[in-house]
Coordinates of C-alpha atoms and ligand atoms in Angstrom, one line a residue:
M1 CA -104.7 136.4 347.3
F2 CA -106.4 137.0 350.5
D3 CA -105.1 140.3 352.0
Y4 CA -104.2 139.3 355.6
K5 CA -102.5 142.6 356.4
T6 CA -105.7 144.6 355.8
L7 CA -107.8 142.0 357.5
I8 CA -105.6 142.3 360.7
Y9 CA -105.4 146.0 360.4
N10 CA -109.2 146.4 360.2
S11 CA -109.8 144.1 363.1
A12 CA -107.2 145.7 365.3
K13 CA -107.7 149.4 364.6
D14 CA -110.7 149.8 366.9
V15 CA -108.7 148.3 369.7
L16 CA -105.4 150.2 369.1
E17 CA -106.0 153.9 368.7
G18 CA -103.6 155.4 366.1
L19 CA -102.8 152.1 364.4
E20 CA -101.6 152.5 360.8
I21 CA -101.5 149.8 358.1
S22 CA -97.7 150.1 358.0
D23 CA -97.6 149.0 361.7
V24 CA -98.8 145.6 360.6
A25 CA -95.5 143.9 359.8
A26 CA -94.9 140.6 357.9
S27 CA -93.6 137.5 359.5
D28 CA -90.7 136.6 361.7
E29 CA -89.9 133.2 363.2
F30 CA -92.7 133.4 365.8
C31 CA -95.7 134.3 363.6
D32 CA -96.9 135.4 360.2
Y33 CA -97.7 139.0 361.1
C34 CA -97.1 141.2 364.1
I35 CA -98.0 144.6 365.5
P36 CA -95.4 146.1 367.9
C37 CA -97.3 147.9 370.7
F38 CA -94.6 150.3 371.8
K39 CA -95.9 153.3 370.0
F40 CA -99.3 153.0 371.7
A41 CA -97.9 153.1 375.2
K42 CA -97.9 156.9 375.1
I43 CA -101.3 157.3 373.7
L44 CA -103.0 154.7 375.9
R45 CA -100.7 155.4 379.0
K46 CA -100.1 151.7 379.5
A47 CA -97.1 149.4 379.3
P48 CA -96.8 147.7 375.8
A49 CA -97.0 144.2 377.3
M50 CA -100.3 145.1 378.9
I51 CA -101.7 146.7 375.8
A52 CA -100.8 143.6 373.8
A53 CA -102.4 141.3 376.4
D54 CA -105.5 143.4 376.6
A55 CA -105.8 143.6 372.8
V56 CA -105.5 139.8 372.4
S57 CA -108.6 139.2 374.3
R58 CA -110.6 141.6 372.2
I59 CA -109.3 140.8 368.7
K60 CA -111.1 137.9 367.1
I61 CA -110.3 137.0 363.5
D62 CA -111.7 133.9 361.8
G63 CA -108.8 131.6 360.9
I64 CA -106.1 133.7 362.6
K65 CA -104.6 133.0 366.1
A66 CA -103.6 136.1 368.1
E67 CA -101.0 136.0 370.9
A68 CA -99.2 138.6 373.1
L69 CA -95.5 138.3 373.5
N70 CA -93.0 140.9 374.9
G71 CA -95.1 143.9 373.8
Y72 CA -95.9 142.5 370.4
L73 CA -99.2 141.3 369.1
N74 CA -98.4 138.2 367.1
F75 CA -100.8 136.8 364.5
T76 CA -100.5 133.3 363.1
I77 CA -102.6 132.2 360.2
E78 CA -104.3 128.9 360.8
R79 CA -103.0 126.6 358.1
N80 CA -106.3 124.9 357.1
A81 CA -108.0 128.3 356.8
F82 CA -105.2 129.5 354.6
V83 CA -105.3 126.5 352.3
R84 CA -109.1 126.8 352.1
R85 CA -108.8 130.5 351.1
A86 CA -106.0 129.9 348.7
F87 CA -108.0 127.2 347.0
E88 CA -111.2 129.2 346.9
S89 CA -109.7 132.3 345.4
G90 CA -108.2 132.1 342.0
G91 CA -110.2 133.0 338.9
E92 CA -109.7 136.1 336.8
Y93 CA -106.9 138.4 337.9
K94 CA -106.8 141.3 335.5
P95 CA -105.5 144.3 337.5
L96 CA -104.2 146.0 334.3
A97 CA -107.4 145.7 332.4
G98 CA -108.0 148.9 330.4
K99 CA -104.3 149.8 330.2
T100 CA -102.3 149.9 327.0
V101 CA -98.6 149.1 326.9
C102 CA -96.4 149.6 323.9
L103 CA -93.3 147.3 323.9
D104 CA -90.5 148.0 321.5
Y105 CA -88.2 145.0 321.5
S106 CA -86.0 142.8 319.5
S107 CA -85.9 145.5 316.8
V108 CA -83.5 143.8 314.5
N109 CA -81.4 145.5 311.8
I110 CA -81.9 144.7 308.2
A111 CA -79.2 142.6 306.5
K112 CA -77.6 141.9 309.9
P113 CA -77.6 138.4 311.3
F114 CA -79.8 137.6 314.2
H115 CA -77.0 137.1 316.6
I116 CA -76.6 136.3 320.3
G117 CA -76.7 140.0 321.1
H118 CA -80.4 140.0 320.3
L119 CA -81.3 137.3 322.7
M120 CA -81.9 139.4 325.7
T121 CA -84.1 142.1 324.1
T122 CA -86.0 139.4 322.3
V123 CA -86.8 137.2 325.3
I124 CA -87.2 140.0 327.9
G125 CA -89.6 141.8 325.6
G126 CA -91.4 138.7 324.5
S127 CA -91.9 137.6 328.1
L128 CA -93.0 141.1 329.2
C129 CA -95.6 141.0 326.4
K130 CA -97.1 137.8 327.8
I131 CA -96.9 139.0 331.4
F132 CA -98.7 142.3 330.7
R133 CA -101.3 140.5 328.6
E134 CA -101.9 137.9 331.3
L135 CA -102.7 140.8 333.7
G136 CA -105.3 142.2 331.3
A137 CA -103.4 144.9 329.6
R138 CA -103.6 145.6 325.8
V139 CA -100.1 145.1 324.5
V140 CA -98.6 146.3 321.3
G141 CA -95.4 144.4 320.5
I142 CA -93.3 146.5 318.1
N143 CA -90.3 145.4 316.2
H144 CA -88.7 148.8 315.4
L145 CA -86.7 147.6 312.5
G146 CA -83.3 149.1 311.8
D147 CA -84.1 149.7 308.1
W148 CA -82.7 153.1 307.5
G149 CA -79.2 154.3 306.9
T150 CA -76.4 154.7 304.4
Q151 CA -75.2 151.1 304.9
F152 CA -78.0 149.9 302.6
G153 CA -76.5 151.9 299.8
G154 CA -73.2 150.1 300.5
L155 CA -75.0 146.8 300.3
I156 CA -76.6 147.5 297.0
S157 CA -73.3 148.7 295.6
A158 CA -71.6 145.6 296.9
Y159 CA -74.3 143.3 295.5
R160 CA -74.0 144.8 292.1
R161 CA -70.2 144.6 292.1
W162 CA -69.6 141.2 293.7
G163 CA -73.0 139.6 294.3
D164 CA -75.1 137.2 292.3
E165 CA -78.8 136.5 292.3
G166 CA -78.4 132.7 292.5
R167 CA -76.1 132.9 295.5
L168 CA -78.3 135.4 297.2
N169 CA -81.3 133.1 296.8
A170 CA -79.4 130.1 298.1
R171 CA -77.4 131.7 300.9
G172 CA -79.7 134.5 302.1
L173 CA -78.4 136.4 305.0
D174 CA -75.0 134.7 304.9
E175 CA -74.4 136.2 301.5
L176 CA -75.6 139.6 302.6
L177 CA -73.3 139.6 305.6
E178 CA -70.3 138.7 303.4
L179 CA -71.1 141.4 300.9
Y180 CA -71.4 143.9 303.7
V181 CA -68.1 142.9 305.2
R182 CA -66.5 143.1 301.8
Y183 CA -68.0 146.5 301.1
H184 CA -66.6 147.8 304.4
S185 CA -63.0 146.7 303.7
E186 CA -63.1 147.8 300.0
S187 CA -64.6 151.2 300.7
E188 CA -61.8 152.0 303.1
K189 CA -59.3 151.4 300.3
D190 CA -61.3 152.8 297.4
E191 CA -63.1 156.1 297.7
A192 CA -65.0 155.3 294.5
V193 CA -66.8 152.4 296.3
A194 CA -67.9 154.7 299.1
A195 CA -69.1 157.3 296.6
E196 CA -71.1 154.8 294.7
A197 CA -72.7 153.6 298.0
R198 CA -73.8 157.1 298.7
E199 CA -75.4 157.4 295.3
W200 CA -77.4 154.2 295.9
S201 CA -78.3 155.4 299.4
K202 CA -79.8 158.5 297.8
K203 CA -81.6 156.4 295.3
I204 CA -83.3 154.4 298.0
E205 CA -84.3 157.7 299.7
S206 CA -85.7 159.2 296.5
G207 CA -87.7 156.0 295.9
D208 CA -85.9 154.7 292.8
P209 CA -87.8 151.5 292.0
Y210 CA -84.7 149.4 291.3
A211 CA -82.9 150.5 294.5
V212 CA -86.0 150.2 296.6
G213 CA -86.8 146.8 295.1
L214 CA -83.4 145.4 296.1
F215 CA -83.6 146.9 299.5
E216 CA -87.1 145.3 300.0
R217 CA -85.5 142.0 298.9
F218 CA -82.8 142.3 301.6
K219 CA -85.5 143.2 304.1
A220 CA -87.5 140.1 303.3
I221 CA -84.5 137.9 303.6
T222 CA -83.7 139.3 307.0
L223 CA -87.2 139.0 308.3
E224 CA -87.7 135.5 307.0
Q225 CA -84.7 134.5 309.2
A226 CA -85.8 136.5 312.2
K227 CA -89.4 135.1 312.0
K228 CA -88.0 131.5 312.1
V229 CA -86.3 132.4 315.4
Y230 CA -89.4 134.2 316.7
A231 CA -91.5 131.1 316.0
R232 CA -89.1 128.9 318.0
L233 CA -89.3 131.4 320.9
N234 CA -93.2 131.6 320.9
I235 CA -93.0 135.2 320.0
E236 CA -95.3 137.3 317.7
F237 CA -95.2 141.0 316.9
D238 CA -98.1 143.3 316.3
S239 CA -96.1 145.7 314.3
Y240 CA -93.0 145.7 312.2
L241 CA -92.9 149.4 311.5
G242 CA -89.2 150.3 311.3
E243 CA -87.1 153.4 311.2
S244 CA -87.8 154.0 307.5
F245 CA -91.5 154.5 308.2
Y246 CA -90.7 157.5 310.3
V247 CA -88.4 159.4 308.0
D248 CA -91.2 161.5 306.4
K249 CA -92.6 162.1 309.9
V250 CA -89.5 163.8 311.2
P251 CA -90.4 167.3 309.7
A252 CA -93.5 167.4 311.9
V253 CA -91.3 166.8 314.9
E254 CA -88.9 169.6 313.8
K255 CA -91.8 171.9 313.5
K256 CA -92.9 171.2 317.1
L257 CA -89.3 171.7 318.3
E258 CA -89.1 175.0 316.4
Q259 CA -92.4 176.3 317.8
K260 CA -91.1 175.7 321.3
G261 CA -87.8 177.4 320.4
L262 CA -85.8 174.2 321.0
L263 CA -84.3 173.7 317.6
K264 CA -80.8 175.2 317.4
M265 CA -78.3 175.2 314.5
S266 CA -74.7 174.1 315.2
D267 CA -72.2 173.9 312.3
G268 CA -75.1 173.4 309.9
A269 CA -76.7 170.6 312.0
E270 CA -79.9 170.8 313.8
I271 CA -79.6 170.1 317.5
V272 CA -81.6 170.3 320.8
E273 CA -79.5 171.5 323.7
L274 CA -80.0 169.5 326.8
T275 CA -79.1 170.5 330.3
G276 CA -77.0 168.8 332.9
D277 CA -74.4 166.2 331.8
M278 CA -76.2 165.4 328.6
P279 CA -74.7 166.2 325.2
P280 CA -77.1 167.8 322.7
A281 CA -79.5 165.6 320.8
L282 CA -78.6 165.6 317.1
I283 CA -81.8 165.8 315.0
R284 CA -80.5 166.4 311.5
R285 CA -77.0 166.3 310.1
S286 CA -75.6 169.2 308.0
D287 CA -75.9 167.0 304.9
G288 CA -79.7 166.8 305.5
A289 CA -79.9 163.3 306.8
S290 CA -82.2 162.7 309.8
L291 CA -80.7 160.9 312.8
Y292 CA -81.7 157.9 314.9
I293 CA -83.1 160.0 317.7
A294 CA -85.2 162.1 315.3
R295 CA -86.8 158.9 314.0
D296 CA -87.4 157.8 317.5
L297 CA -89.1 161.1 318.4
A298 CA -91.4 160.6 315.4
A299 CA -92.1 157.0 316.4
A300 CA -92.9 158.1 320.0
Y301 CA -95.5 160.6 318.6
Y302 CA -96.9 158.0 316.2
R303 CA -97.3 155.5 319.0
H304 CA -98.9 158.0 321.3
E305 CA -101.4 159.1 318.7
N306 CA -102.2 155.6 317.4
Y307 CA -102.2 153.6 320.6
N308 CA -102.7 156.2 323.4
F309 CA -100.4 154.1 325.6
D310 CA -100.2 154.2 329.4
K311 CA -96.6 153.0 329.1
C312 CA -94.2 152.8 326.2
L313 CA -91.3 150.5 327.0
Y314 CA -88.0 150.1 325.1
V315 CA -86.3 146.9 325.8
V316 CA -82.8 147.8 324.6
A317 CA -79.3 147.1 325.9
S318 CA -77.9 149.4 328.6
H319 CA -75.3 150.9 326.2
Q320 CA -78.1 152.9 324.6
A321 CA -79.0 154.5 328.0
L322 CA -77.9 158.0 326.9
H323 CA -80.0 157.8 323.7
F324 CA -83.1 157.1 325.7
K325 CA -82.3 159.6 328.4
Q326 CA -82.0 162.2 325.6
L327 CA -85.2 161.0 323.8
F328 CA -87.3 161.2 327.0
K329 CA -85.8 164.6 327.9
V330 CA -86.6 166.1 324.5
L331 CA -90.2 165.0 324.9
E332 CA -90.3 166.5 328.3
L333 CA -89.0 169.8 327.0
L334 CA -91.6 169.6 324.3
G335 CA -94.1 169.6 327.2
E336 CA -95.6 166.2 326.5
P337 CA -97.1 164.9 329.8
W338 CA -96.7 161.4 328.6
A339 CA -92.9 161.7 328.5
S340 CA -92.8 160.3 331.9
D341 CA -94.6 157.1 330.7
M342 CA -91.6 156.2 328.4
I343 CA -89.3 153.7 330.0
H344 CA -86.0 152.3 329.0
V345 CA -86.0 148.7 330.1
S346 CA -82.2 148.1 329.9
F347 CA -80.2 144.9 330.3
G348 CA -76.6 143.7 330.5
M349 CA -74.4 141.8 328.1
V350 CA -74.6 138.1 327.2
S351 CA -72.0 135.6 326.2
V352 CA -72.3 131.9 325.7
E353 CA -69.7 129.6 327.1
G354 CA -68.9 126.3 325.4
M355 CA -69.9 127.3 321.9
A356 CA -67.1 126.2 319.6
L357 CA -65.6 129.0 317.6
S358 CA -66.1 127.0 314.5
T359 CA -69.9 127.8 314.7
R360 CA -69.2 131.4 314.7
R361 CA -69.7 133.0 311.3
G362 CA -67.7 136.1 310.6
N363 CA -67.0 136.4 314.3
V364 CA -70.7 136.6 315.3
L365 CA -72.5 133.9 317.1
Y366 CA -75.9 133.3 315.5
L367 CA -78.8 132.8 317.9
S368 CA -80.2 130.0 315.7
D369 CA -76.9 128.1 316.0
V370 CA -77.0 128.5 319.8
L371 CA -80.5 127.2 319.8
D372 CA -79.6 124.3 317.5
S373 CA -76.8 123.3 319.7
A374 CA -78.9 123.4 322.8
V375 CA -81.6 121.3 321.1
E376 CA -79.0 118.7 320.0
K377 CA -77.7 118.4 323.6
A378 CA -81.3 118.2 324.9
A379 CA -82.0 115.4 322.4
A380 CA -79.0 113.4 323.7
I381 CA -80.1 113.9 327.3
I382 CA -83.6 112.8 326.6
A383 CA -82.5 109.8 324.6
E384 CA -80.7 108.6 327.6
R385 CA -83.2 109.5 330.3
N386 CA -86.3 108.4 328.5
P387 CA -85.5 106.4 325.3
D388 CA -89.2 105.3 324.8
L389 CA -90.5 108.8 324.8
Q390 CA -92.9 109.6 321.9
D391 CA -92.5 112.8 320.1
K392 CA -88.8 113.1 321.1
T393 CA -87.9 115.6 318.4
R394 CA -90.6 118.0 319.5
V395 CA -89.7 117.7 323.2
A396 CA -86.0 118.2 322.5
E397 CA -86.9 121.4 320.7
S398 CA -89.0 122.6 323.6
V399 CA -86.4 121.7 326.2
G400 CA -83.3 122.9 324.3
V401 CA -84.8 126.3 323.3
G402 CA -86.4 126.5 326.7
A403 CA -83.0 126.0 328.4
V404 CA -81.5 129.0 326.6
V405 CA -84.5 131.3 327.1
F406 CA -84.9 130.4 330.8
G407 CA -81.2 130.8 331.3
A408 CA -81.4 134.3 329.9
L409 CA -84.4 135.2 332.0
Y410 CA -83.3 133.7 335.3
D411 CA -81.0 136.5 336.6
G412 CA -82.0 140.1 337.0
R413 CA -81.9 141.7 333.6
Q414 CA -79.2 144.3 334.5
K415 CA -76.6 141.6 335.2
D416 CA -74.1 140.7 332.6
K417 CA -74.3 137.0 331.8
N418 CA -72.0 134.3 330.6
F419 CA -74.0 131.2 330.5
S420 CA -73.0 127.7 329.6
L421 CA -75.3 125.4 327.7
E422 CA -74.3 122.5 330.0
S423 CA -75.6 124.2 333.1
A424 CA -78.7 125.7 331.4
L425 CA -79.6 122.1 330.4
N426 CA -79.1 120.6 333.9
F427 CA -82.3 118.8 334.7
D428 CA -81.6 119.2 338.4
G429 CA -80.5 122.8 338.4
E430 CA -82.3 126.1 338.6
T431 CA -83.2 125.7 334.9
G432 CA -85.9 125.6 332.3
P433 CA -85.6 121.8 331.9
Y434 CA -86.0 121.4 335.6
V435 CA -89.3 123.3 335.6
Q436 CA -90.5 121.5 332.5
Y437 CA -89.6 118.2 334.0
T438 CA -91.3 118.9 337.3
H439 CA -94.4 119.9 335.3
A440 CA -94.3 116.7 333.3
R441 CA -93.8 114.7 336.5
C442 CA -97.0 116.3 338.0
R443 CA -98.9 115.5 334.8
S444 CA -97.8 111.9 334.9
V445 CA -98.9 111.5 338.5
L446 CA -102.2 112.9 337.6
A447 CA -102.6 110.7 334.5
K448 CA -101.8 107.6 336.5
A449 CA -104.4 108.6 339.1
N450 CA -106.8 109.7 336.4
Y451 CA -107.3 113.0 338.2
G452 CA -108.2 115.5 335.6
C453 CA -110.3 118.3 337.0
S454 CA -110.3 120.2 340.2
Q455 CA -112.4 118.9 343.1
N456 CA -113.4 120.0 346.6
V457 CA -110.9 118.5 349.1
D458 CA -110.4 118.5 352.8
C459 CA -107.9 121.4 353.4
N460 CA -106.9 120.0 356.8
L461 CA -105.0 117.3 354.9
L462 CA -102.6 119.8 353.3
T463 CA -101.3 121.5 356.4
D464 CA -98.1 119.5 356.9
D465 CA -94.9 121.6 356.3
E466 CA -94.2 120.3 352.9
A467 CA -97.7 120.6 351.4
Y468 CA -98.2 124.0 353.1
E469 CA -95.1 125.4 351.7
V470 CA -96.3 124.6 348.2
V471 CA -99.7 126.1 348.9
K472 CA -98.1 129.3 350.1
L473 CA -96.1 129.7 346.9
L474 CA -99.2 129.2 344.8
A475 CA -101.4 131.5 346.8
D476 CA -99.7 134.7 345.8
F477 CA -98.5 133.7 342.3
D478 CA -100.8 136.3 340.8
E479 CA -99.2 139.1 342.9
N480 CA -95.8 137.7 341.9
I481 CA -96.7 138.1 338.2
L482 CA -97.9 141.6 338.9
A483 CA -94.5 142.3 340.6
A484 CA -92.7 141.1 337.5
A485 CA -94.7 143.6 335.4
V486 CA -94.2 146.5 337.8
K487 CA -90.4 145.9 337.8
Y488 CA -90.3 144.9 334.1
E489 CA -88.5 141.9 335.3
P490 CA -89.4 138.4 334.0
S491 CA -86.9 136.9 336.4
V492 CA -89.4 137.4 339.2
V493 CA -91.6 134.8 337.5
S494 CA -88.8 132.4 336.5
R495 CA -87.4 132.4 340.1
R496 CA -90.9 131.8 341.5
L497 CA -91.3 128.8 339.1
V498 CA -88.1 127.2 340.4
K499 CA -89.2 127.8 344.0
I500 CA -92.5 126.1 343.3
C501 CA -90.7 123.1 341.8
Q502 CA -88.3 122.8 344.7
A503 CA -91.2 122.9 347.2
F504 CA -93.2 120.5 345.1
N505 CA -90.4 118.0 344.9
R506 CA -89.9 118.2 348.7
F507 CA -93.6 117.5 349.1
Y508 CA -93.4 114.7 346.5
N509 CA -90.6 113.0 348.4
A510 CA -92.0 113.5 351.8
D511 CA -95.7 112.8 351.3
R512 CA -96.7 109.8 349.3
I513 CA -99.4 111.0 347.0
M514 CA -101.0 107.7 346.1
C515 CA -101.9 106.8 349.7
G516 CA -105.6 106.3 349.3
G517 CA -108.7 108.0 350.6
E518 CA -109.2 111.7 351.2
T519 CA -105.5 112.4 351.7
E520 CA -104.7 111.1 348.3
K521 CA -107.5 113.2 346.8
A522 CA -106.2 116.3 348.6
R523 CA -102.6 115.7 347.4
L524 CA -103.7 115.1 343.8
E525 CA -105.6 118.4 344.0
L526 CA -102.4 120.1 345.1
T527 CA -100.5 118.4 342.3
L528 CA -103.0 119.6 339.7
R529 CA -102.7 123.1 340.9
V530 CA -99.0 123.0 340.8
A531 CA -99.1 121.6 337.2
D532 CA -101.4 124.4 336.1
A533 CA -99.3 127.1 337.8
L534 CA -96.1 125.8 336.2
K535 CA -97.7 125.6 332.8
R536 CA -99.0 129.1 333.1
G537 CA -95.7 130.4 334.4
L538 CA -93.7 128.7 331.7
S539 CA -95.8 130.3 329.0
L540 CA -95.1 133.7 330.6
V541 CA -91.4 133.2 330.2
L542 CA -91.9 131.8 326.6
L543 CA -91.4 128.1 327.4
D544 CA -93.5 125.1 326.2
A545 CA -94.7 122.7 328.9
P546 CA -94.5 119.2 327.4
E547 CA -96.9 116.7 329.1
K548 CA -94.3 114.0 329.0
M549 CA -90.5 114.2 329.2
Ligands
LIG601 N1 -82.1 148.5 316.0 C1 -81.5 149.0 317.2 C2 -80.2 148.2 317.5 O1 -80.1 147.1 317.2 C3 -82.4 149.0 318.4 C4 -83.6 149.8 318.3 C5 -84.3 150.0 319.6 N2 -85.5 150.7 319.5 C6 -85.6 152.0 319.3 N3 -86.9 152.5 319.2 N4 -84.6 152.8 319.2 O2 -79.4 148.8 318.2

């Protein structure tokens, strides 16, 4: 957008000796920008009011009105000039071109259901991928699979004892989950079960074809399910390299740690001592097994070497905060300058209100069940509001899934959330369906008027309060998207979308669009710009933008 602050600064600095850019302050009720003149009184040996009065006569900026009031220089942007500039700018905005961002998100665990606990990492990460890409960055979306650990030995042993090929094929992940639960309870009672599990676990590690084959089968079943969810959320990954990939890369990390004198032995285990309030990082257990943080260290090196990232983000729940603090600290101790480019993008807990317990399986709430339930509710609402709508099934899917995703991305990520499907689906609330509906309303106005592509319009006709408010929110939408990237916070975009909708709906109710002549054309142009901005913003927070609803 047009940088008014700099424009005012540049025009005023010759008149006001010692003026700094920070002296130009953003709006209060009298104006859009102001410069308090008090600090110049000493330098210029004049009263602030006189300085302001004198400056006003000498500062001339096209499209900005200057006034002196009580020792302040007040600047008011002329609305028609603002609208003109806002409409003229636009075009490519790629401030992050040339940057590379690695985004580790969703990162599901093999043989575990895709439950509601994965919602936040998946949608925050997915949305950040789109936001960074939109700004021109190269993004590597990584699903750091949890595919390593002794639990898989337990699963193989359980499958061999109580499982069955046919049931596994038919029931997939449900079967795996049940086997796993059974393994857990039986291994507590029977040491032989646990011992057998350890044997299988070793066989996977040593590459025994039968054990590895079964494990790969479990992995495929898990990913097949997860990918179905990803498709519904408009998410794709660039890499599915999981923890197991890094196991044979841990020794290289240990070597680096050793060379720096960081690797200590403690009760037969390898550790790195950390200062301050942090407990030591456990690299390898005394039984020789590598640990989670060791594989993450190897992964960090791998990513740095292969992608040469400018930032490496980990979208993981806040309860892993210590793990990431330790991880980044160890890299810092290793002297890696890029340690400071690693960021834990943390978030709070989520629960869903109004999901009957009967849909919980084994005490976990499947994300796909939550989505299905939202889609079902959306379908009922749509059937009532717009019974003749074509493509109802597809729209219900977009609206239902969108309601859940938007609900998850609407509050700041750190906040714990308990959201209800009812309110997430409220077409008049601060919700995904509200934004989608406003978008569809814009498109239907445009379709009726047969207004398809942008035209030159008279900007003087968009200066009433309602239209101007909309223009202002569109004018710095690019900067808003950049702010979301800088804060790793998709809610910056989702909140702006709701604001644009609210302003547009006020405009729609106050100003009749189909009023004929040049005014109609100007209002249609504004409507088209709103529709395009909403569609763009919706896609950044992973939502579809149906043309009709
Ligand atoms: N699979 C892990 C979990 O579900 C999250 C992994 C996060 N990424 C990472 N590089 N540690 O808790």
